[in-house]
Structures are given as C-alpha cells and as structure tokens.
Tab-separated table of C-alpha atoms in Angstrom:
chain	number	residue	atom	x	y	z
A	1	MET	CA	119.302	122.632	109.530
A	2	ILE	CA	115.721	122.255	108.997
A	3	LYS	CA	113.648	123.600	111.709
A	4	ILE	CA	109.879	122.963	111.358
A	5	GLN	CA	107.470	125.309	114.062
A	6	HIS	CA	103.713	124.546	114.683
A	7	LEU	CA	103.245	123.686	110.753
A	8	THR	CA	99.865	123.247	109.570
A	9	LYS	CA	98.166	122.575	106.703
A	10	ASN	CA	94.356	122.494	105.508
A	11	TYR	CA	92.360	121.609	102.735
A	12	GLY	CA	89.202	123.227	103.372
A	13	THR	CA	88.128	121.435	106.379
A	14	ASN	CA	90.307	118.386	105.988
A	15	CYS	CA	93.671	119.280	108.015
A	16	ALA	CA	96.509	117.465	106.424
A	17	VAL	CA	98.694	118.312	109.181
A	18	ASP	CA	98.266	119.419	112.163
A	19	ASP	CA	100.429	121.289	114.220
A	20	ILE	CA	103.658	120.015	113.606
A	21	SER	CA	107.336	120.580	115.292
A	22	CYS	CA	110.476	118.684	114.601
A	23	GLU	CA	114.311	119.736	114.186
A	24	ILE	CA	116.739	118.167	112.012
A	25	GLY	CA	120.243	118.793	112.544
A	26	ARG	CA	123.338	119.049	110.131
A	27	GLY	CA	124.636	115.598	109.165
A	28	GLU	CA	121.630	114.000	109.945
A	29	THR	CA	119.486	111.094	108.302
A	30	VAL	CA	116.054	111.130	108.948
A	31	GLY	CA	113.295	108.339	107.968
A	32	PHE	CA	109.857	109.719	107.385
A	33	LEU	CA	107.354	107.110	108.029
A	34	GLY	CA	103.641	107.174	108.205
A	35	PRO	CA	100.548	105.019	106.301
A	36	ASN	CA	98.737	106.600	103.561
A	37	GLY	CA	96.609	109.750	103.834
A	38	ALA	CA	99.332	110.657	107.115
A	39	GLY	CA	100.548	113.704	106.046
A	40	LYS	CA	104.262	113.060	104.929
A	41	SER	CA	103.922	114.187	101.297
A	42	THR	CA	101.711	117.227	102.242
A	43	THR	CA	104.883	118.149	104.891
A	44	MET	CA	107.558	117.398	101.953
A	45	ASN	CA	106.298	119.338	99.610
A	46	ILE	CA	106.165	122.258	101.912
A	47	LEU	CA	109.466	121.571	103.332
A	48	THR	CA	110.521	121.924	99.650
A	49	GLY	CA	108.377	124.943	98.649
A	50	TYR	CA	105.842	123.425	96.411
A	51	LEU	CA	103.361	124.126	98.853
A	52	SER	CA	102.460	126.789	101.324
A	53	ALA	CA	101.342	126.091	104.809
A	54	SER	CA	98.364	127.279	106.537
A	55	ALA	CA	100.201	128.146	109.726
A	56	GLY	CA	103.544	127.828	111.099
A	57	ARG	CA	106.932	128.043	109.790
A	58	VAL	CA	110.415	126.021	108.019
A	59	LEU	CA	113.609	127.055	108.639
A	60	ILE	CA	116.321	125.607	106.297
A	61	ASP	CA	119.599	126.682	107.353
A	62	GLY	CA	118.048	129.664	109.192
A	63	ILE	CA	116.413	131.066	106.008
A	64	ASP	CA	112.264	130.965	105.942
A	65	ILE	CA	111.193	129.028	102.976
A	66	LEU	CA	107.998	131.244	102.973
A	67	SER	CA	109.614	134.478	103.370
A	68	ASP	CA	112.691	133.758	101.241
A	69	PRO	CA	111.820	130.813	99.181
A	70	ILE	CA	114.616	131.397	96.263
A	71	GLY	CA	117.217	131.560	99.305
A	72	ALA	CA	115.953	128.395	100.774
A	73	LYS	CA	115.767	126.237	97.730
A	74	LYS	CA	119.248	126.764	97.068
A	75	LEU	CA	120.096	124.746	99.774
A	76	ILE	CA	117.903	121.582	98.805
A	77	GLY	CA	118.661	119.010	96.754
A	78	TYR	CA	114.663	117.051	96.302
A	79	LEU	CA	113.679	113.910	94.711
A	80	PRO	CA	110.246	113.293	94.365
A	81	GLU	CA	108.603	110.129	94.163
A	82	GLN	CA	107.918	110.530	90.329
A	83	PRO	CA	111.148	111.968	88.977
A	84	PRO	CA	111.421	115.220	87.297
A	85	VAL	CA	113.209	114.196	84.438
A	86	TYR	CA	112.419	114.987	80.518
A	87	PHE	CA	111.874	111.847	78.284
A	88	ASP	CA	113.046	113.758	75.077
A	89	MET	CA	116.330	114.739	76.485
A	90	THR	CA	119.495	112.682	76.889
A	91	VAL	CA	121.072	112.610	80.240
A	92	ASP	CA	123.644	114.939	79.526
A	93	GLU	CA	120.868	117.572	78.467
A	94	TYR	CA	119.106	117.242	81.111
A	95	LEU	CA	121.759	117.308	83.685
A	96	ASN	CA	123.119	120.454	82.163
A	97	PHE	CA	119.944	122.256	82.005
A	98	ASN	CA	119.485	121.771	85.837
A	99	TYR	CA	123.673	122.796	85.976
A	100	ASP	CA	122.186	126.182	84.296
A	101	LEU	CA	118.751	126.101	86.154
A	102	LYS	CA	120.317	126.052	89.637
A	103	GLY	CA	122.571	128.292	88.768
A	104	CYS	CA	125.641	126.284	89.563
A	105	THR	CA	129.173	127.894	90.037
A	106	PHE	CA	131.449	124.331	90.237
A	107	ASP	CA	133.728	123.170	87.393
A	108	ARG	CA	130.718	121.942	85.039
A	109	LYS	CA	132.503	119.057	83.456
A	110	ALA	CA	134.449	118.049	86.742
A	111	HIS	CA	130.957	118.423	88.668
A	112	LEU	CA	128.933	116.523	86.654
A	113	ASN	CA	131.322	114.125	86.068
A	114	GLU	CA	131.634	113.699	89.780
A	115	ILE	CA	127.901	113.055	89.969
A	116	CYS	CA	127.555	110.459	87.428
A	117	GLU	CA	129.842	108.304	89.218
A	118	VAL	CA	128.377	108.107	92.439
A	119	THR	CA	124.973	107.941	90.606
A	120	ARG	CA	126.658	105.109	87.983
A	121	ILE	CA	125.149	106.715	85.134
A	122	GLY	CA	128.005	107.229	83.263
A	123	ASP	CA	127.089	104.121	80.456
A	124	VAL	CA	124.311	106.455	80.212
A	125	ARG	CA	124.787	109.920	79.524
A	126	ARG	CA	124.282	109.717	75.772
A	127	ARG	CA	120.835	108.023	75.778
A	128	LEU	CA	117.333	109.604	75.696
A	129	ILE	CA	115.635	109.371	78.787
A	130	LYS	CA	112.499	108.069	77.363
A	131	ASN	CA	114.688	104.796	76.737
A	132	LEU	CA	116.069	104.531	80.083
A	133	SER	CA	114.835	101.672	82.669
A	134	LYS	CA	112.769	102.646	85.653
A	135	GLY	CA	115.856	102.283	87.733
A	136	TYR	CA	118.031	104.244	85.427
A	137	ARG	CA	115.766	107.167	85.607
A	138	GLN	CA	115.393	106.963	89.703
A	139	ARG	CA	119.507	107.585	89.335
A	140	VAL	CA	119.080	110.052	87.096
A	141	GLY	CA	116.162	111.541	89.512
A	142	VAL	CA	118.955	110.923	92.457
A	143	ALA	CA	121.710	112.824	90.319
A	144	GLN	CA	119.875	116.362	89.204
A	145	ALA	CA	118.970	116.300	92.849
A	146	LEU	CA	122.738	116.806	93.434
A	147	ILE	CA	124.321	119.374	91.389
A	148	GLY	CA	125.493	122.301	93.301
A	149	ASN	CA	125.896	120.063	96.190
A	150	PRO	CA	122.934	121.247	98.260
A	151	PRO	CA	123.527	120.749	102.412
A	152	VAL	CA	120.062	119.283	102.529
A	153	ILE	CA	118.552	116.614	100.673
A	154	ILE	CA	115.067	115.379	100.420
A	155	PHE	CA	114.425	112.119	98.604
A	156	ASP	CA	110.782	110.742	98.631
A	157	GLU	CA	110.551	106.769	98.161
A	158	PRO	CA	114.210	106.898	96.678
A	159	THR	CA	114.601	103.195	95.904
A	160	VAL	CA	111.039	102.725	94.088
A	161	GLY	CA	111.774	100.504	90.230
A	162	LEU	CA	115.264	99.527	91.256
A	163	ASP	CA	116.603	96.156	91.265
A	164	PRO	CA	118.278	94.425	94.554
A	165	LYS	CA	121.244	95.583	93.674
A	166	GLN	CA	119.875	99.311	92.981
A	167	ILE	CA	118.641	99.166	96.211
A	168	ILE	CA	122.498	98.026	97.824
A	169	GLU	CA	123.878	100.665	95.490
A	170	MET	CA	121.941	103.220	96.502
A	171	ARG	CA	121.194	102.303	99.999
A	172	SER	CA	125.211	102.742	100.169
A	173	LEU	CA	124.844	106.330	98.189
A	174	ILE	CA	122.601	107.773	101.230
A	175	ARG	CA	124.721	106.767	103.938
A	176	THR	CA	127.666	108.544	102.200
A	177	LEU	CA	126.055	111.480	101.812
A	178	GLY	CA	124.480	111.914	104.765
A	179	LYS	CA	128.249	112.276	106.391
A	180	LYS	CA	128.279	115.519	104.610
A	181	HIS	CA	124.630	116.266	104.084
A	182	THR	CA	121.401	116.506	106.395
A	183	VAL	CA	119.253	114.138	104.474
A	184	LEU	CA	115.217	112.991	104.838
A	185	ILE	CA	113.774	109.900	103.066
A	186	SER	CA	110.168	109.462	103.191
A	187	THR	CA	109.480	105.809	102.142
A	188	HIS	CA	107.309	102.470	103.260
A	189	ILE	CA	110.288	100.224	103.457
A	190	LEU	CA	111.261	99.727	107.032
A	191	GLN	CA	114.180	98.060	106.615
A	192	GLU	CA	115.294	101.048	104.297
A	193	VAL	CA	114.725	103.453	106.944
A	194	GLN	CA	116.548	100.866	109.236
A	195	ALA	CA	119.783	100.429	107.596
A	196	VAL	CA	120.276	104.592	106.477
A	197	CYS	CA	118.808	106.297	109.098
A	198	ASP	CA	119.630	107.812	112.109
A	199	ARG	CA	116.413	108.410	113.446
A	200	ILE	CA	112.629	107.691	112.732
A	201	VAL	CA	110.233	110.076	112.797
A	202	ILE	CA	106.549	108.501	112.405
A	203	ILE	CA	103.380	110.959	111.567
A	204	ASN	CA	100.049	109.907	111.231
A	205	LYS	CA	97.074	111.703	111.229
A	206	GLY	CA	98.760	115.231	110.331
A	207	LYS	CA	100.510	114.582	113.629
A	208	ILE	CA	104.131	113.138	114.636
A	209	VAL	CA	103.336	110.196	116.836
A	210	ALA	CA	106.820	108.960	117.462
A	211	ASP	CA	110.518	110.610	117.067
A	212	GLU	CA	113.428	108.383	118.523
A	213	LYS	CA	116.983	107.579	117.495
A	214	THR	CA	116.726	104.289	115.206
A	215	GLU	CA	120.112	102.616	117.368
A	216	ASN	CA	117.156	102.997	120.317
A	217	ILE	CA	114.568	100.849	118.556
A	218	THR	CA	116.940	98.327	117.206
A	219	ARG	CA	118.102	97.785	120.747
A	220	ALA	CA	114.831	97.593	121.863
A	221	VAL	CA	113.515	95.354	119.309
A	222	GLU	CA	116.912	93.387	119.186
A	223	SER	CA	117.250	92.930	123.296
A	224	ASN	CA	114.543	90.466	123.728
A	225	LYS	CA	115.244	87.404	125.566
A	226	ARG	CA	112.408	85.213	125.064
A	227	TYR	CA	111.731	81.978	123.873
A	228	SER	CA	108.156	79.858	122.942
A	229	LEU	CA	109.327	76.157	123.076
A	230	LYS	CA	107.493	73.055	122.946
A	231	VAL	CA	108.239	70.302	125.194
A	232	CYS	CA	106.732	66.584	125.570
A	233	GLY	CA	106.676	65.607	129.032
A	234	ASN	CA	104.376	66.430	132.312
A	235	GLN	CA	104.419	70.247	132.513
A	236	ARG	CA	105.259	70.393	136.718
A	237	GLU	CA	108.627	68.203	135.440
A	238	VAL	CA	109.525	70.642	132.998
A	239	LEU	CA	108.591	73.804	134.685
A	240	ASP	CA	110.914	72.385	137.279
A	241	ALA	CA	113.590	71.228	134.492
A	242	LEU	CA	113.058	75.220	132.724
A	243	LYS	CA	113.697	76.651	136.067
A	244	SER	CA	116.721	74.816	137.034
A	245	VAL	CA	118.981	76.432	133.811
A	246	PRO	CA	120.803	79.289	134.736
A	247	GLY	CA	120.228	82.173	132.810
A	248	ILE	CA	116.637	81.379	132.995
A	249	CYS	CA	114.461	83.801	135.518
A	250	LEU	CA	110.883	83.014	134.682
A	251	ALA	CA	109.196	80.234	133.075
A	252	GLU	CA	105.552	79.843	132.324
A	253	ALA	CA	103.289	77.478	130.632
A	254	GLN	CA	100.902	77.849	127.565
A	255	THR	CA	97.314	76.574	126.864
A	256	SER	CA	98.421	75.931	123.388
A	257	LYS	CA	99.082	72.071	122.668
A	258	ASP	CA	100.629	69.894	119.682
A	259	GLY	CA	99.858	66.324	120.227
A	260	ASP	CA	101.658	65.560	123.578
A	261	ALA	CA	103.522	68.586	123.880
A	262	GLN	CA	102.852	71.768	125.344
A	263	THR	CA	103.734	75.177	124.564
A	264	TYR	CA	105.893	77.292	127.233
A	265	ILE	CA	107.483	80.827	127.412
A	266	ILE	CA	110.889	81.685	128.820
A	267	GLU	CA	112.226	84.864	129.661
A	268	CYS	CA	116.172	85.172	130.135
A	269	GLU	CA	118.602	87.140	131.611
A	270	SER	CA	120.193	89.787	129.731
A	271	GLY	CA	123.150	88.384	127.469
A	272	ALA	CA	122.294	84.906	128.642
A	273	ASP	CA	122.185	82.711	125.743
A	274	VAL	CA	120.611	79.523	127.352
A	275	ARG	CA	119.735	77.615	124.313
A	276	LYS	CA	122.634	74.265	124.524
A	277	LYS	CA	122.248	74.939	128.220
A	278	LEU	CA	118.216	74.276	127.504
A	279	PHE	CA	118.923	71.673	125.189
A	280	PHE	CA	121.250	69.207	127.876
A	281	THR	CA	118.911	70.029	130.880
A	282	LEU	CA	115.948	68.105	129.363
A	283	ALA	CA	117.673	65.583	127.155
A	284	GLN	CA	118.948	64.454	131.098
A	285	ARG	CA	115.192	64.990	132.379
A	286	ASN	CA	114.088	62.334	129.400
A	287	LEU	CA	112.403	65.293	128.209
A	288	ALA	CA	111.889	65.633	124.541
A	289	MET	CA	111.662	69.421	123.334
A	290	ILE	CA	110.382	69.639	119.691
A	291	GLY	CA	110.604	73.543	118.967
A	292	LEU	CA	112.191	76.364	119.717
A	293	GLU	CA	111.394	79.536	118.440
A	294	ALA	CA	112.503	83.449	119.578
A	295	VAL	CA	109.285	85.132	120.635
A	296	GLY	CA	110.748	89.000	119.518
A	297	MET	CA	109.881	92.051	117.792
A	298	ASN	CA	110.540	93.653	114.446
A	299	LEU	CA	110.530	97.410	113.113
A	300	GLU	CA	107.233	96.275	110.905
A	301	ASP	CA	105.592	95.651	114.106
A	302	VAL	CA	106.367	98.320	116.172
A	303	PHE	CA	105.223	100.718	112.934
A	304	ILE	CA	101.917	99.112	112.996
A	305	SER	CA	101.176	99.594	116.766
A	306	VAL	CA	102.351	102.874	116.795
A	307	VAL	CA	99.809	103.914	114.031
A	308	GLU	CA	97.090	101.713	115.294
A	309	GLN	CA	97.073	103.138	118.765
A	310	THR	CA	97.167	106.999	117.937
A	311	GLU	CA	94.031	105.680	115.919
A	312	GLN	CA	92.208	104.376	119.415
A	313	ALA	CA	90.198	106.973	121.389
A	314	LYS	CA	92.049	107.599	124.313
A	315	ALA	CA	89.229	106.725	126.620
A	316	ALA	CA	89.421	102.790	124.836
A	317	GLU	CA	93.672	103.515	125.304
A	318	LYS	CA	92.736	103.955	129.217
A	319	THR	CA	90.864	100.983	129.335
A	320	ARG	CA	93.042	99.011	128.082
A	321	TYR	CA	96.170	100.130	130.087
A	322	ALA	CA	94.263	99.695	133.208
A	323	ARG	CA	93.445	95.911	131.925
A	324	ASN	CA	96.755	94.992	131.390
A	325	THR	CA	98.098	96.075	134.341
A	326	THR	CA	99.200	93.319	137.064
A	327	LYS	CA	100.434	93.381	140.275
A	328	LYS	CA	103.376	90.996	139.884
A	329	ARG	CA	105.632	90.276	136.910
A	330	GLU	CA	104.340	88.037	134.303
A	331	LEU	CA	106.085	87.200	130.640
A	332	LYS	CA	105.562	89.053	127.893
A	333	THR	CA	104.025	87.890	124.473
A	334	ARG	CA	105.501	89.689	121.266
A	335	GLU	CA	101.976	91.417	120.912
A	336	THR	CA	102.576	92.852	124.453
A	337	LEU	CA	106.474	94.118	123.998
A	338	THR	CA	105.765	95.467	120.613
A	339	LYS	CA	102.367	97.368	122.223
A	340	GLU	CA	104.783	98.642	125.065
A	341	LEU	CA	107.483	99.850	122.717
A	342	ALA	CA	105.207	101.612	120.767
A	343	GLU	CA	103.622	103.466	123.961
A	344	ASP	CA	107.215	104.202	125.122
A	345	LEU	CA	107.721	106.079	121.632
A	346	ILE	CA	104.833	108.011	121.805
A	347	LYS	CA	105.142	109.277	125.142
A	348	ASN	CA	108.207	110.669	123.968
A	349	ALA	CA	107.094	112.341	120.883
A	350	GLU	CA	104.476	113.807	123.489
A	351	GLU	CA	107.039	115.076	125.357
A	352	GLN	CA	109.118	116.109	122.964
A	353	ARG	CA	106.063	118.282	121.465
A	354	ALA	CA	105.199	119.679	124.906
A	355	ARG	CA	109.119	120.761	125.621
A	356	SER	CA	109.046	122.427	122.029
A	357	ASP	CA	105.431	124.243	123.169
A	358	ASP	CA	106.945	125.524	126.714
A	359	GLU	CA	110.079	126.546	124.324
A	360	ASP	CA	108.169	128.876	121.919
A	361	ASN	CA	106.095	130.033	124.913
C-alpha cells in the first residue's frame, strides 16, 4: 500500500533522509521509531505530501505522491503531532469543514456520527475547540483523519496529552483501524508499538537500521530463560547443586557478593520452569537462596542498543565483535543478549536493503 523507493531528503549539506526503501502492505500496522533528529518527521512529511523529496519516490497504492499529489492525498488520513484544529470553531463546524475540504461523498450525517462515536467525542460536538482539553483536541484531530475513510492512516504521536484511560481507548481504536486500513504510527512510547503494531521499523541518522515483525522481537525478548540468584554457601557445593537441577543447562559463579552470599547466573532449557525445583534442591542441601531475578531484555533495551550500534564506527564494531567471540559456550548477560538481538535486527535490515537494491537493478 505504501512503497518507498530510495527516498532522500537534503537540507543544504545535511542529509535528513538517506536513501531509504521500505514497503508497507495493505492492512498492516507499522511502528516507525527513532531518536530525535533521526529523520522520522521528515519521512512522514514526505509520505503525506507536505514536503518534497530530494530524490526517490513514494507510491500510495501505486500513485506517485509527487506526480499526482491530490490523487495520493485522497488515500491518506494524517494526524500530525500538533493536531491541525481551528480553536474558534466548534467540533461540529470543524468536522463539517474537513468533510467539505476532502470532497467526501458518504452520507454526511451518518459518516460524521460514526466517526464521533468511534473517537468518543460525541459529547463535545457543540463546544468550541479552544475550550477542550488537550486529550479531546487530540481525539478531534484523529476524527478529521478518519473523514472519507482513507485506506492509509498516518499518526504522529497519537497518544500525546491523553490520560491512561484515553491511551487505552486510542490503542483499541488503532487496533480496530488496522483491520481495514494500513496504519503507520510514529511514537516514542515503545510499549505502544508493542501493543498495537504488527511490525517495527527503526530509523537512525536518516537510514533504516532495523525492520522486523513485532512478534519476532517480542518472542526474542520474552524467550530468555536466564536467572541471577544469590546463594549462601560454598561455591563448589552451590554449583554442584545448581547443575543437578533438571532443566538447568549451564551455571556460572559471578564475582559479586552480598555479605556471605555469592551471585550465580543460570541458563535453563527452552520451556523449562526451574524455580520450584531450584528452591527445594538448595534447601535440601542447606544452601540458602536469598535472591532470584530474571536476567531478561525489554524493547527499550533493544531500541537503545540498535541506535547506539549504528552510531559506532564499523572498525570499532569489528573490534568489539572479535573481542566478544569465544570458542566455548558461555552464559550471556542481559547486555550481551540485547546487543546480539540488536545486531541481528541491523543485519536483517541490511539484507533487506540489499535485496531491494537487487530488485531495482
């Protein structure tokens, strides 16, 4: 539904978007992530026809937004970070203005009633927009984006200014829209992306550095079966006890201590829950376990690691990879796991770029 081909945008000598290519399918909900200055807003402004590109193409359902901007824009509903509302209009006046502006052909009353019901602004339709809370203004902005039932909906920070209840409602609305529309969301709230998006695209320094299905990233984040535990007792006895527990495949002592307790890292077999067995095994050997903590990852860790790695020089990256290489299997810390997942995401994005270049050639 959205096809981006070698998109580039320069501001003088500054390259804000650097030769990116990406496709978003019909009915797909995609989260567009990146740090400040990464090129997110520039890319979205080009996608919506607000800015022109220095090079490359953007196709909306096969329509080039540069050669036929009106035809392409008819297919897009857009909510920028600052809702484009007119404070001196009532909500009804504003929605009717947008209905006329977009040349909508649906039954006016029924269509606007449906949108107001979906966005839950029916109780403020006769109020001036300037008298509404920020959350209600945001919802009015969403309502204008839905007028005309466009197949492509682009939201830039859609939950800014909403309270927790409204955020939940907005996420539910986005999930509903994703069943019939192509939805692109730019946000800094990673839990939001994880909750509503089918796919995550990360951009940094004007380049797409990761592009992966959300379920794949979530599975990698949540599949970790490593624990850090603190146990009082002789190190050799503790390690023998840990290795005797069914389901534990690796155990390693750490240098950190808490009084007479030492820290250990264990790795479990896939699908194994060893916590009860671990407790009873140590108790039977008079070894006191005073702490147990999952050594896991989260989406924030992965995002930060992807961004940091793409900002490092390639030579430095190669040196670090060589230093981390080992001949035997070792237990991996949370930091190492996060870096490895980030490396996989970056590698996959590079392979997708290469395949795209091959197809174009």
